[in-house]
PDB file of N, CA, C and O and ligand atoms in Angstrom:
ATOM      1  N   MET A   1      11.718  11.450  36.642  1.00  0.00           N
ATOM      2  CA  MET A   1      11.323   9.613  36.598  1.00  0.00           C
ATOM      3  C   MET A   1      12.387   8.919  35.953  1.00  0.00           C
ATOM      4  O   MET A   1      12.544   9.020  34.898  1.00  0.00           O
ATOM      5  N   LYS A   2      13.315   8.281  36.713  1.00  0.00           N
ATOM      6  CA  LYS A   2      14.305   7.552  36.045  1.00  0.00           C
ATOM      7  C   LYS A   2      13.843   5.910  36.357  1.00  0.00           C
ATOM      8  O   LYS A   2      13.156   5.696  37.166  1.00  0.00           O
ATOM      9  N   ALA A   3      14.503   5.292  35.667  1.00  0.00           N
ATOM     10  CA  ALA A   3      14.428   3.829  35.607  1.00  0.00           C
ATOM     11  C   ALA A   3      15.832   3.236  35.449  1.00  0.00           C
ATOM     12  O   ALA A   3      15.853   2.087  34.713  1.00  0.00           O
ATOM     13  N   THR A   4      16.488   3.514  36.168  1.00  0.00           N
ATOM     14  CA  THR A   4      18.151   3.075  36.146  1.00  0.00           C
ATOM     15  C   THR A   4      18.299   2.190  37.249  1.00  0.00           C
ATOM     16  O   THR A   4      19.421   1.781  37.401  1.00  0.00           O
ATOM     17  N   ARG A   5      17.168   1.938  37.896  1.00  0.00           N
ATOM     18  CA  ARG A   5      17.666   0.898  38.989  1.00  0.00           C
ATOM     19  C   ARG A   5      17.586  -0.402  38.558  1.00  0.00           C
ATOM     20  O   ARG A   5      16.879  -1.127  37.719  1.00  0.00           O
ATOM     21  N   PRO A   6      18.658  -1.148  39.173  1.00  0.00           N
ATOM     22  CA  PRO A   6      19.192  -2.548  38.574  1.00  0.00           C
ATOM     23  C   PRO A   6      18.023  -3.622  39.210  1.00  0.00           C
ATOM     24  O   PRO A   6      18.408  -4.472  40.174  1.00  0.00           O
ATOM     25  N   GLY A   7      16.658  -3.329  38.674  1.00  0.00           N
ATOM     26  CA  GLY A   7      15.570  -4.250  39.134  1.00  0.00           C
ATOM     27  C   GLY A   7      15.682  -5.256  37.866  1.00  0.00           C
ATOM     28  O   GLY A   7      15.748  -5.395  37.044  1.00  0.00           O
ATOM     29  N   HIS A   8      14.341  -6.145  38.278  1.00  0.00           N
ATOM     30  CA  HIS A   8      14.007  -7.427  37.584  1.00  0.00           C
ATOM     31  C   HIS A   8      12.917  -6.775  36.766  1.00  0.00           C
ATOM     32  O   HIS A   8      12.833  -7.124  35.614  1.00  0.00           O
ATOM     33  N   LEU A   9      11.873  -6.149  37.715  1.00  0.00           N
ATOM     34  CA  LEU A   9      10.765  -5.763  36.797  1.00  0.00           C
ATOM     35  C   LEU A   9      10.509  -4.292  36.277  1.00  0.00           C
ATOM     36  O   LEU A   9      11.081  -3.534  36.956  1.00  0.00           O
ATOM     37  N   PRO A  10      10.134  -4.226  35.143  1.00  0.00           N
ATOM     38  CA  PRO A  10      10.017  -2.831  34.396  1.00  0.00           C
ATOM     39  C   PRO A  10       9.056  -1.869  35.243  1.00  0.00           C
ATOM     40  O   PRO A  10       8.003  -2.575  36.164  1.00  0.00           O
ATOM     41  N   PRO A  11       9.214  -0.638  35.399  1.00  0.00           N
ATOM     42  CA  PRO A  11       8.057   0.169  36.168  1.00  0.00           C
ATOM     43  C   PRO A  11       6.747   0.223  35.656  1.00  0.00           C
ATOM     44  O   PRO A  11       6.613  -0.183  34.355  1.00  0.00           O
ATOM     45  N   PRO A  12       5.695   0.163  36.671  1.00  0.00           N
ATOM     46  CA  PRO A  12       4.418   0.142  36.102  1.00  0.00           C
ATOM     47  C   PRO A  12       3.871   1.260  35.309  1.00  0.00           C
ATOM     48  O   PRO A  12       2.771   1.948  35.328  1.00  0.00           O
ATOM     49  N   SER A  13       4.559   1.469  34.175  1.00  0.00           N
ATOM     50  CA  SER A  13       4.130   2.775  33.397  1.00  0.00           C
ATOM     51  C   SER A  13       3.980   2.210  31.814  1.00  0.00           C
ATOM     52  O   SER A  13       4.362   1.019  31.392  1.00  0.00           O
ATOM     53  N   PRO A  14       3.108   3.038  31.187  1.00  0.00           N
ATOM     54  CA  PRO A  14       2.717   2.415  29.851  1.00  0.00           C
ATOM     55  C   PRO A  14       3.926   2.397  28.836  1.00  0.00           C
ATOM     56  O   PRO A  14       4.197   3.184  28.196  1.00  0.00           O
ATOM     57  N   ASP A  15       4.712   1.478  29.021  1.00  0.00           N
ATOM     58  CA  ASP A  15       6.083   1.265  28.010  1.00  0.00           C
ATOM     59  C   ASP A  15       5.917   0.094  27.183  1.00  0.00           C
ATOM     60  O   ASP A  15       5.146  -0.707  27.210  1.00  0.00           O
ATOM     61  N   HIS A  16       5.979   0.853  25.880  1.00  0.00           N
ATOM     62  CA  HIS A  16       5.526  -0.148  24.729  1.00  0.00           C
ATOM     63  C   HIS A  16       7.012  -0.656  23.962  1.00  0.00           C
ATOM     64  O   HIS A  16       7.031  -1.405  23.094  1.00  0.00           O
ATOM     65  N   GLY A  17       8.142  -0.644  24.874  1.00  0.00           N
ATOM     66  CA  GLY A  17       9.084  -0.980  24.056  1.00  0.00           C
ATOM     67  C   GLY A  17      10.172   0.001  23.340  1.00  0.00           C
ATOM     68  O   GLY A  17       9.374   0.778  23.062  1.00  0.00           O
ATOM     69  N   GLN A  18      11.259  -0.018  23.332  1.00  0.00           N
ATOM     70  CA  GLN A  18      12.082   0.638  22.702  1.00  0.00           C
ATOM     71  C   GLN A  18      12.438   0.523  21.342  1.00  0.00           C
ATOM     72  O   GLN A  18      12.139  -0.689  20.967  1.00  0.00           O
ATOM     73  N   GLY A  19      13.109   1.512  20.652  1.00  0.00           N
ATOM     74  CA  GLY A  19      13.517   1.052  19.190  1.00  0.00           C
ATOM     75  C   GLY A  19      12.233   0.789  18.051  1.00  0.00           C
ATOM     76  O   GLY A  19      12.369  -0.048  17.208  1.00  0.00           O
ATOM     77  N   ARG A  20      10.757   1.312  18.545  1.00  0.00           N
ATOM     78  CA  ARG A  20       9.861   0.459  17.633  1.00  0.00           C
ATOM     79  C   ARG A  20       9.645   1.708  16.518  1.00  0.00           C
ATOM     80  O   ARG A  20      10.236   2.881  16.631  1.00  0.00           O
ATOM     81  N   VAL A  21       9.417   1.285  15.275  1.00  0.00           N
ATOM     82  CA  VAL A  21       9.072   2.060  14.507  1.00  0.00           C
ATOM     83  C   VAL A  21       7.776   2.117  13.756  1.00  0.00           C
ATOM     84  O   VAL A  21       6.957   1.201  14.050  1.00  0.00           O
ATOM     85  N   CYS A  22       7.665   3.305  13.113  1.00  0.00           N
ATOM     86  CA  CYS A  22       6.257   3.156  12.431  1.00  0.00           C
ATOM     87  C   CYS A  22       5.927   1.530  11.446  1.00  0.00           C
ATOM     88  O   CYS A  22       6.624   1.482  11.072  1.00  0.00           O
ATOM     89  N   ALA A  23       4.643   1.483  12.033  1.00  0.00           N
ATOM     90  CA  ALA A  23       4.199   0.298  11.130  1.00  0.00           C
ATOM     91  C   ALA A  23       3.940   0.457   9.699  1.00  0.00           C
ATOM     92  O   ALA A  23       3.815  -0.610   9.143  1.00  0.00           O
ATOM     93  N   VAL A  24       3.875   1.634   9.087  1.00  0.00           N
ATOM     94  CA  VAL A  24       3.728   1.694   7.784  1.00  0.00           C
ATOM     95  C   VAL A  24       4.990   1.387   6.927  1.00  0.00           C
ATOM     96  O   VAL A  24       6.254   1.698   7.274  1.00  0.00           O
ATOM     97  N   PRO A  25       5.112   0.314   6.118  1.00  0.00           N
ATOM     98  CA  PRO A  25       6.258  -0.244   5.255  1.00  0.00           C
ATOM     99  C   PRO A  25       6.926   1.256   4.560  1.00  0.00           C
ATOM    100  O   PRO A  25       6.186   1.953   4.129  1.00  0.00           O
ATOM    101  N   GLY A  26       8.162   0.930   4.763  1.00  0.00           N
ATOM    102  CA  GLY A  26       9.075   2.043   4.346  1.00  0.00           C
ATOM    103  C   GLY A  26       9.348   3.416   5.218  1.00  0.00           C
ATOM    104  O   GLY A  26      10.325   4.188   4.744  1.00  0.00           O
ATOM    105  N   CYS A  27       8.431   3.355   6.352  1.00  0.00           N
ATOM    106  CA  CYS A  27       8.819   4.610   7.166  1.00  0.00           C
ATOM    107  C   CYS A  27       9.320   4.145   8.612  1.00  0.00           C
ATOM    108  O   CYS A  27       9.159   3.233   8.937  1.00  0.00           O
ATOM    109  N   ALA A  28      10.278   5.045   8.516  1.00  0.00           N
ATOM    110  CA  ALA A  28      11.161   4.358   9.555  1.00  0.00           C
ATOM    111  C   ALA A  28      11.478   5.538  10.871  1.00  0.00           C
ATOM    112  O   ALA A  28      12.241   5.434  11.588  1.00  0.00           O
ATOM    113  N   THR A  29      10.120   6.245  10.700  1.00  0.00           N
ATOM    114  CA  THR A  29      10.138   6.876  12.040  1.00  0.00           C
ATOM    115  C   THR A  29       9.577   6.430  13.178  1.00  0.00           C
ATOM    116  O   THR A  29       9.204   5.572  13.584  1.00  0.00           O
ATOM    117  N   ARG A  30      10.694   6.717  14.308  1.00  0.00           N
ATOM    118  CA  ARG A  30      10.900   6.030  15.589  1.00  0.00           C
ATOM    119  C   ARG A  30       9.362   6.566  16.370  1.00  0.00           C
ATOM    120  O   ARG A  30       9.182   7.563  16.209  1.00  0.00           O
ATOM    121  N   LEU A  31       9.154   5.543  17.259  1.00  0.00           N
ATOM    122  CA  LEU A  31       7.847   5.883  17.858  1.00  0.00           C
ATOM    123  C   LEU A  31       8.502   5.883  19.348  1.00  0.00           C
ATOM    124  O   LEU A  31       9.278   5.250  19.663  1.00  0.00           O
ATOM    125  N   SER A  32       7.567   6.671  20.101  1.00  0.00           N
ATOM    126  CA  SER A  32       8.315   6.801  21.573  1.00  0.00           C
ATOM    127  C   SER A  32       7.649   5.728  22.371  1.00  0.00           C
ATOM    128  O   SER A  32       6.878   4.806  21.946  1.00  0.00           O
ATOM    129  N   ARG A  33       8.619   4.999  23.273  1.00  0.00           N
ATOM    130  CA  ARG A  33       8.271   3.909  23.883  1.00  0.00           C
ATOM    131  C   ARG A  33       6.971   4.147  24.657  1.00  0.00           C
ATOM    132  O   ARG A  33       6.196   3.137  24.890  1.00  0.00           O
ATOM    133  N   TYR A  34       6.542   5.312  25.051  1.00  0.00           N
ATOM    134  CA  TYR A  34       5.335   5.471  25.789  1.00  0.00           C
ATOM    135  C   TYR A  34       3.916   5.924  24.848  1.00  0.00           C
ATOM    136  O   TYR A  34       2.947   6.030  25.184  1.00  0.00           O
ATOM    137  N   ASN A  35       4.399   5.676  23.167  1.00  0.00           N
ATOM    138  CA  ASN A  35       3.314   5.972  22.555  1.00  0.00           C
ATOM    139  C   ASN A  35       2.813   4.460  22.063  1.00  0.00           C
ATOM    140  O   ASN A  35       3.357   3.876  21.764  1.00  0.00           O
ATOM    141  N   PRO A  36       1.272   4.374  22.361  1.00  0.00           N
ATOM    142  CA  PRO A  36       0.485   3.300  22.226  1.00  0.00           C
ATOM    143  C   PRO A  36       0.358   2.847  20.962  1.00  0.00           C
ATOM    144  O   PRO A  36      -0.235   1.855  20.707  1.00  0.00           O
ATOM    145  N   LYS A  37       0.237   3.907  19.840  1.00  0.00           N
ATOM    146  CA  LYS A  37       0.208   3.727  18.698  1.00  0.00           C
ATOM    147  C   LYS A  37       1.329   3.068  17.955  1.00  0.00           C
ATOM    148  O   LYS A  37       2.339   2.822  18.309  1.00  0.00           O
ATOM    149  N   ARG A  38       0.852   2.454  16.871  1.00  0.00           N
ATOM    150  CA  ARG A  38       1.708   1.551  16.076  1.00  0.00           C
ATOM    151  C   ARG A  38       2.344   2.613  14.946  1.00  0.00           C
ATOM    152  O   ARG A  38       3.221   1.931  14.183  1.00  0.00           O
ATOM    153  N   ASN A  39       1.419   3.585  14.446  1.00  0.00           N
ATOM    154  CA  ASN A  39       2.328   4.527  13.341  1.00  0.00           C
ATOM    155  C   ASN A  39       2.662   5.688  13.882  1.00  0.00           C
ATOM    156  O   ASN A  39       2.247   6.041  15.136  1.00  0.00           O
ATOM    157  N   CYS A  40       3.575   6.197  13.107  1.00  0.00           N
ATOM    158  CA  CYS A  40       4.002   7.755  13.717  1.00  0.00           C
ATOM    159  C   CYS A  40       2.691   8.518  13.340  1.00  0.00           C
ATOM    160  O   CYS A  40       1.867   8.326  12.688  1.00  0.00           O
ATOM    161  N   TRP A  41       2.853   9.952  13.886  1.00  0.00           N
ATOM    162  CA  TRP A  41       1.835  10.867  13.949  1.00  0.00           C
ATOM    163  C   TRP A  41       1.667  10.980  12.347  1.00  0.00           C
ATOM    164  O   TRP A  41       0.456  11.660  12.209  1.00  0.00           O
ATOM    165  N   LEU A  42       2.480  11.126  11.584  1.00  0.00           N
ATOM    166  CA  LEU A  42       2.116  11.397  10.196  1.00  0.00           C
ATOM    167  C   LEU A  42       1.139  10.393   9.587  1.00  0.00           C
ATOM    168  O   LEU A  42       0.083  10.486   9.189  1.00  0.00           O
ATOM    169  N   HIS A  43       1.413   9.152   9.835  1.00  0.00           N
ATOM    170  CA  HIS A  43       0.501   7.924   9.238  1.00  0.00           C
ATOM    171  C   HIS A  43      -0.735   7.624  10.120  1.00  0.00           C
ATOM    172  O   HIS A  43      -1.828   7.167   9.601  1.00  0.00           O
ATOM    173  N   THR A  44      -0.439   8.218  11.107  1.00  0.00           N
ATOM    174  CA  THR A  44      -1.651   8.046  12.049  1.00  0.00           C
ATOM    175  C   THR A  44      -2.916   9.023  11.783  1.00  0.00           C
ATOM    176  O   THR A  44      -3.859   8.733  11.755  1.00  0.00           O
ATOM    177  N   GLU A  45      -2.081  10.029  10.950  1.00  0.00           N
ATOM    178  CA  GLU A  45      -3.149  11.289  10.717  1.00  0.00           C
ATOM    179  C   GLU A  45      -4.160  10.739   9.555  1.00  0.00           C
ATOM    180  O   GLU A  45      -5.565  10.964   9.478  1.00  0.00           O
ATOM    181  N   ILE A  46      -3.349  10.212   8.648  1.00  0.00           N
ATOM    182  CA  ILE A  46      -4.010   9.614   7.461  1.00  0.00           C
ATOM    183  C   ILE A  46      -5.149   8.247   7.753  1.00  0.00           C
ATOM    184  O   ILE A  46      -5.988   7.899   6.897  1.00  0.00           O
ATOM    185  N   THR A  47      -4.866   7.763   8.695  1.00  0.00           N
ATOM    186  CA  THR A  47      -5.683   6.647   9.300  1.00  0.00           C
ATOM    187  C   THR A  47      -7.200   6.941   9.756  1.00  0.00           C
ATOM    188  O   THR A  47      -8.129   6.152   9.404  1.00  0.00           O
ATOM    189  N   PHE A  48      -7.461   8.166  10.097  1.00  0.00           N
ATOM    190  CA  PHE A  48      -8.479   8.813  10.525  1.00  0.00           C
ATOM    191  C   PHE A  48      -8.938  10.035   9.649  1.00  0.00           C
ATOM    192  O   PHE A  48      -8.857  11.060  10.231  1.00  0.00           O
ATOM    193  N   PRO A  49      -8.974   9.887   8.382  1.00  0.00           N
ATOM    194  CA  PRO A  49      -9.153  11.199   7.399  1.00  0.00           C
ATOM    195  C   PRO A  49     -10.518  11.941   7.748  1.00  0.00           C
ATOM    196  O   PRO A  49     -10.739  12.914   7.385  1.00  0.00           O
ATOM    197  N   ASN A  50     -11.498  11.237   8.149  1.00  0.00           N
ATOM    198  CA  ASN A  50     -12.818  11.492   8.568  1.00  0.00           C
ATOM    199  C   ASN A  50     -13.259  12.202   9.715  1.00  0.00           C
ATOM    200  O   ASN A  50     -14.048  12.347  10.151  1.00  0.00           O
ATOM    201  N   TYR A  51     -12.043  12.373  10.676  1.00  0.00           N
ATOM    202  CA  TYR A  51     -12.438  12.631  11.947  1.00  0.00           C
ATOM    203  C   TYR A  51     -11.437  13.981  12.189  1.00  0.00           C
ATOM    204  O   TYR A  51     -10.618  14.317  12.549  1.00  0.00           O
ATOM    205  N   ARG A  52     -12.269  15.093  11.699  1.00  0.00           N
ATOM    206  CA  ARG A  52     -11.713  16.268  11.438  1.00  0.00           C
ATOM    207  C   ARG A  52     -12.633  17.417  12.411  1.00  0.00           C
ATOM    208  O   ARG A  52     -12.494  18.576  12.051  1.00  0.00           O
ATOM    209  N   GLY A  53     -13.639  16.490  12.898  1.00  0.00           N
ATOM    210  CA  GLY A  53     -14.560  17.346  13.444  1.00  0.00           C
ATOM    211  C   GLY A  53     -15.978  17.634  12.358  1.00  0.00           C
ATOM    212  O   GLY A  53     -16.488  18.611  12.736  1.00  0.00           O
ATOM    213  N   LYS A  54     -15.684  17.178  11.161  1.00  0.00           N
ATOM    214  CA  LYS A  54     -16.826  17.687  10.637  1.00  0.00           C
ATOM    215  C   LYS A  54     -17.507  16.412   9.953  1.00  0.00           C
ATOM    216  O   LYS A  54     -17.262  15.270   9.946  1.00  0.00           O
ATOM    217  N   ARG A  55     -18.489  16.526   9.232  1.00  0.00           N
ATOM    218  CA  ARG A  55     -19.349  15.558   8.798  1.00  0.00           C
ATOM    219  C   ARG A  55     -19.222  15.627   7.339  1.00  0.00           C
ATOM    220  O   ARG A  55     -19.451  16.461   6.852  1.00  0.00           O
ATOM    221  N   LEU A  56     -18.865  14.520   6.615  1.00  0.00           N
ATOM    222  CA  LEU A  56     -18.501  14.572   5.317  1.00  0.00           C
ATOM    223  C   LEU A  56     -20.280  14.494   4.460  1.00  0.00           C
ATOM    224  O   LEU A  56     -20.312  15.372   3.591  1.00  0.00           O
ATOM    225  N   ALA A  57     -20.937  13.583   4.768  1.00  0.00           N
ATOM    226  CA  ALA A  57     -22.233  13.901   4.166  1.00  0.00           C
ATOM    227  C   ALA A  57     -23.577  13.473   5.619  1.00  0.00           C
ATOM    228  O   ALA A  57     -23.519  12.525   6.083  1.00  0.00           O
ATOM    229  N   PRO A  58     -23.896  14.926   5.682  1.00  0.00           N
ATOM    230  CA  PRO A  58     -25.275  14.642   6.654  1.00  0.00           C
ATOM    231  C   PRO A  58     -26.188  13.732   6.417  1.00  0.00           C
ATOM    232  O   PRO A  58     -26.796  13.588   5.093  1.00  0.00           O
ATOM    233  N   GLY A  59     -26.520  12.640   7.270  1.00  0.00           N
ATOM    234  CA  GLY A  59     -27.644  11.583   6.792  1.00  0.00           C
ATOM    235  C   GLY A  59     -26.844  10.233   6.340  1.00  0.00           C
ATOM    236  O   GLY A  59     -27.781   9.294   5.910  1.00  0.00           O
ATOM    237  N   LYS A  60     -25.499  10.503   6.075  1.00  0.00           N
ATOM    238  CA  LYS A  60     -24.809   9.305   5.488  1.00  0.00           C
ATOM    239  C   LYS A  60     -24.086   8.539   6.602  1.00  0.00           C
ATOM    240  O   LYS A  60     -23.017   8.251   6.097  1.00  0.00           O
ATOM    241  N   ALA A  61     -24.062   8.989   7.849  1.00  0.00           N
ATOM    242  CA  ALA A  61     -23.395   8.205   8.753  1.00  0.00           C
ATOM    243  C   ALA A  61     -23.467   7.063   9.035  1.00  0.00           C
ATOM    244  O   ALA A  61     -23.001   6.139   9.748  1.00  0.00           O
TER     245      ALA A  61
HETATM  246 ZN1   ZN B   1       4.987   6.579   9.443  1.00  0.00          ZN
END
């Protein structure tokens, strides 16, 4: 799927722009233009430390 046609409108695909980098200060990891996230995979992982399929404390959810 190419997008090299000289048109005005971009293709209706989840394009978030080129040249984006991780939103974490100091992190220059590039993000894919199709990646809806604002952080790189590394910092995205630490954003949800409690979501590993486990419960930290039963009854304290
Ligand atoms: Zn990052």
